[in-house]
JSON list of C-alpha atoms in Angstrom, two decimals:
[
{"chain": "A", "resi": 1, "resn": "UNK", "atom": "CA", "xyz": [-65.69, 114.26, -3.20]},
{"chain": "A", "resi": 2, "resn": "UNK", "atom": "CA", "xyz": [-69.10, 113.84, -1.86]},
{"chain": "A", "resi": 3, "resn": "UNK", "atom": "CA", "xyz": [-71.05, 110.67, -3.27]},
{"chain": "A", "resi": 4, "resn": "UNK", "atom": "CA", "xyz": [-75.27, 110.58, -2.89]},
{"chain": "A", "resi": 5, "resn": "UNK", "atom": "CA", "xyz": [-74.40, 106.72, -3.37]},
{"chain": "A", "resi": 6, "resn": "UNK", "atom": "CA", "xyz": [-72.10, 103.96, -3.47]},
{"chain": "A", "resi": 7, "resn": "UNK", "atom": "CA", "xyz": [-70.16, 103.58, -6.88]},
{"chain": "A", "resi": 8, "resn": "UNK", "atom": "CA", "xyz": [-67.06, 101.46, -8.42]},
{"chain": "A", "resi": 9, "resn": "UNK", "atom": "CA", "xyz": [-64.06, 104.04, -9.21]},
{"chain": "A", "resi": 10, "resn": "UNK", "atom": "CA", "xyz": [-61.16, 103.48, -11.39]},
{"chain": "A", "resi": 11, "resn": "UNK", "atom": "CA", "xyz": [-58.47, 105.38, -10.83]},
{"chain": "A", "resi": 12, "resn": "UNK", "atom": "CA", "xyz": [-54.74, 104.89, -13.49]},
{"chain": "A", "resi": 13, "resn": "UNK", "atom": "CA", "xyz": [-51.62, 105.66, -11.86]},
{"chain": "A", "resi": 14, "resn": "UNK", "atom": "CA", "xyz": [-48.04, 106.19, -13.23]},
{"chain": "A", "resi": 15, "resn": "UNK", "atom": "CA", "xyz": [-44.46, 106.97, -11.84]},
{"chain": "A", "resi": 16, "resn": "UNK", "atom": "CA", "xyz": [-42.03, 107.76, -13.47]},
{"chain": "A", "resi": 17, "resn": "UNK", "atom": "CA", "xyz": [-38.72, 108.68, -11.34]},
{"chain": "A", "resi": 18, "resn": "UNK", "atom": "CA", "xyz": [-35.44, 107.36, -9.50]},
{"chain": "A", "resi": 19, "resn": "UNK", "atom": "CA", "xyz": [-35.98, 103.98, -8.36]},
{"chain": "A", "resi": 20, "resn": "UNK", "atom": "CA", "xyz": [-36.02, 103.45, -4.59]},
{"chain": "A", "resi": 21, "resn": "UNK", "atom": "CA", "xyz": [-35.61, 106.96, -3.87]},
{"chain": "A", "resi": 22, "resn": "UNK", "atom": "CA", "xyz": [-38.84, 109.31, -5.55]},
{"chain": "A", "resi": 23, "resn": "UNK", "atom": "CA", "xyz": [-41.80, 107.79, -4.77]},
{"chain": "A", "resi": 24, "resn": "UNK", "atom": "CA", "xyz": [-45.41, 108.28, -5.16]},
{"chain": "A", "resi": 25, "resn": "UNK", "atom": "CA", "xyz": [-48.16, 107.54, -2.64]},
{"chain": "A", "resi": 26, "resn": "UNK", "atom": "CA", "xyz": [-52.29, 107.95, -3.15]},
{"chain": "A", "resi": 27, "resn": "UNK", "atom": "CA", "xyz": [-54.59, 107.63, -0.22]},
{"chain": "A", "resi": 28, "resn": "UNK", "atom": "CA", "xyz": [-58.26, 107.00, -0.43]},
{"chain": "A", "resi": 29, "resn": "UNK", "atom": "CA", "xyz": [-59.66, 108.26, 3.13]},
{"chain": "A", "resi": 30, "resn": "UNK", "atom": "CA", "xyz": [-57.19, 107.20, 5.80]},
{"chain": "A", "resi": 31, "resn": "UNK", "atom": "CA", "xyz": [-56.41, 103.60, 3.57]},
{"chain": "A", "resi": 32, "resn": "UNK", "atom": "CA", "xyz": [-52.84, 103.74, 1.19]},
{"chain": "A", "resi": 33, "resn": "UNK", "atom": "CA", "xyz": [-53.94, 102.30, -1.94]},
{"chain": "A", "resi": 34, "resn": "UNK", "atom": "CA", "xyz": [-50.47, 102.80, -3.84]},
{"chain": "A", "resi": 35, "resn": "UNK", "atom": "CA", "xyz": [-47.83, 103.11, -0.81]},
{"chain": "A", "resi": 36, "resn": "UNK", "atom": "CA", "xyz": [-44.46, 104.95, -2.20]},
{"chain": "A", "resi": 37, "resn": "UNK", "atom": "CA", "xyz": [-43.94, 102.80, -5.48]},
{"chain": "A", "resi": 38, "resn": "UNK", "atom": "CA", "xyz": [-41.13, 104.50, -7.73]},
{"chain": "A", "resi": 39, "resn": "UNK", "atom": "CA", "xyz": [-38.91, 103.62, -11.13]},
{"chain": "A", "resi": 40, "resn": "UNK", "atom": "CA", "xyz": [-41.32, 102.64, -14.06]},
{"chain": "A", "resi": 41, "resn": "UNK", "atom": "CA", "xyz": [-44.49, 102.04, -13.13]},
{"chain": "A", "resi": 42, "resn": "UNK", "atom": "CA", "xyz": [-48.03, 102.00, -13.39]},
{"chain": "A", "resi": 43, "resn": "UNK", "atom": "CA", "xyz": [-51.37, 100.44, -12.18]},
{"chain": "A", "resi": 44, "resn": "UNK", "atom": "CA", "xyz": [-55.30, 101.22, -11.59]},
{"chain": "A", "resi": 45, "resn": "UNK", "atom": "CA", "xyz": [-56.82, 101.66, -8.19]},
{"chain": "A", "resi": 46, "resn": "UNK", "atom": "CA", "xyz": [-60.24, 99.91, -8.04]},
{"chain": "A", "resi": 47, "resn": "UNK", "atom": "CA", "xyz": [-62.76, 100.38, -5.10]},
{"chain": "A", "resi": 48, "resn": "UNK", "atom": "CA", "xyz": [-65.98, 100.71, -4.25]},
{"chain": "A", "resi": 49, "resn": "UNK", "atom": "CA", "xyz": [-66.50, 104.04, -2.66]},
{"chain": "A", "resi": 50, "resn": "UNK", "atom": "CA", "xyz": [-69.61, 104.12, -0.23]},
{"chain": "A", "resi": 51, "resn": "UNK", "atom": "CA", "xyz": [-72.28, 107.05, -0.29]},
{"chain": "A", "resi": 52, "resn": "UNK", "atom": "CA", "xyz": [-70.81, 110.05, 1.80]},
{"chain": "A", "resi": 53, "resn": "UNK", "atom": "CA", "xyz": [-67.96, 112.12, 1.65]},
{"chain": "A", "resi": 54, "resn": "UNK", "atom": "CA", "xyz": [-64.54, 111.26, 0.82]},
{"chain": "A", "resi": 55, "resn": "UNK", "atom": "CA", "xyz": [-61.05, 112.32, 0.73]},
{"chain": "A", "resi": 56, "resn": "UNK", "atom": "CA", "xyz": [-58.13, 111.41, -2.46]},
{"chain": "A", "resi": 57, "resn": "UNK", "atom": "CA", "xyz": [-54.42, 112.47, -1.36]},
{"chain": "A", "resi": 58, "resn": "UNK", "atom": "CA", "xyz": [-51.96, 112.03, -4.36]},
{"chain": "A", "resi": 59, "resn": "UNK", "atom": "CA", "xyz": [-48.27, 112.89, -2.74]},
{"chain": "A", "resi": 60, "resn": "UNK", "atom": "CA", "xyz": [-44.71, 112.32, -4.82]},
{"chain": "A", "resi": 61, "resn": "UNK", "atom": "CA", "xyz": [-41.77, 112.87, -2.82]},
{"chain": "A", "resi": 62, "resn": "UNK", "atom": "CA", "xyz": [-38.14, 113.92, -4.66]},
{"chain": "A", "resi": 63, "resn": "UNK", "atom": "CA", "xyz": [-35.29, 113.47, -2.93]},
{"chain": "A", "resi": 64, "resn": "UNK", "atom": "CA", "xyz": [-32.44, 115.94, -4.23]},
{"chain": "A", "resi": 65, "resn": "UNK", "atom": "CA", "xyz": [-29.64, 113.67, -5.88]},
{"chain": "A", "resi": 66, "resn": "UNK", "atom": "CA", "xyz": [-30.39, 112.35, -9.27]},
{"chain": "A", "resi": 67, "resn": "UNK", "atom": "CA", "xyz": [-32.77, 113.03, -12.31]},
{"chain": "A", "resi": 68, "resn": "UNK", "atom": "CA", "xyz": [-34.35, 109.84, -13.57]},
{"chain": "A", "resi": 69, "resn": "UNK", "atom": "CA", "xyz": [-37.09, 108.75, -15.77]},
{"chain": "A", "resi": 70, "resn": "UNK", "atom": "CA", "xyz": [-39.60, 112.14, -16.22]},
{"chain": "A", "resi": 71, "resn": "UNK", "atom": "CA", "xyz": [-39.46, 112.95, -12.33]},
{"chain": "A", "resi": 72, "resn": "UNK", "atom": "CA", "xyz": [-43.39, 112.79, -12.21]},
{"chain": "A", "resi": 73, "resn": "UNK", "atom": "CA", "xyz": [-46.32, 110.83, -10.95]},
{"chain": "A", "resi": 74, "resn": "UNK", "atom": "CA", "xyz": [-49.81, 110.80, -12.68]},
{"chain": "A", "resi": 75, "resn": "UNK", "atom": "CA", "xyz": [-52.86, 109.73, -11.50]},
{"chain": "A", "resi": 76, "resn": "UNK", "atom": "CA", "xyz": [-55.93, 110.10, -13.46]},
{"chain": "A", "resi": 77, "resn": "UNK", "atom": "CA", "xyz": [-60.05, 110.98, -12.14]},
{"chain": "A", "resi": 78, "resn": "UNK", "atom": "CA", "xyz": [-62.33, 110.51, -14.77]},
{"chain": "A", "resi": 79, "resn": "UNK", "atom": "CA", "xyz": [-66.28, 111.78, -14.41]},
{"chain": "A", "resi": 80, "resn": "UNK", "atom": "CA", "xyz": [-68.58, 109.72, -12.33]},
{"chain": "A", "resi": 81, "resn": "UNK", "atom": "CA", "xyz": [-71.47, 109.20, -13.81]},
{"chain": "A", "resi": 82, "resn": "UNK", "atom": "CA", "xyz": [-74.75, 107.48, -11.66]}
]
């Protein structure tokens, strides 16, 4: 995303998978904001994101033994609006 200035984000999160073993991370940039959290969960990212250019990585990793929970990670971008 590419910013022509500085704005508070809000960013929900959910996992929902095997605990310990499926796990979801989301990077802002080169900083881990949510760093492989799994089970039942759920939060909201809040930063300040500077004018420039910027980089979101959303990454859920499944190991192959069990099924639990909905296997799945959700984070959600809304519009920014200046």
């Amino acid at each position: 995303i590419t910013l022509p200035e500085s704005v508070n984000v809000s960013i929900p999160w959910s996992v929902s998978s095997e605990s310990r073993y499926d796990k979801l991370t989301v990077t802002i940039d080169s900083n881990t904001k949510v760093n492989a959290v799994s089970g039942e969960q759920s939060g909201t990212i809040e930063t300040t994101l500077s004018a420039g250019t910027h980089t979101l990585s959303a990454t859920y990793s499944k190991d192959s033994s069990q099924d639990n929970g909905s296997d799945c990670a959700t984070i959600t971008l809304n519009e920014i609006v200046y």
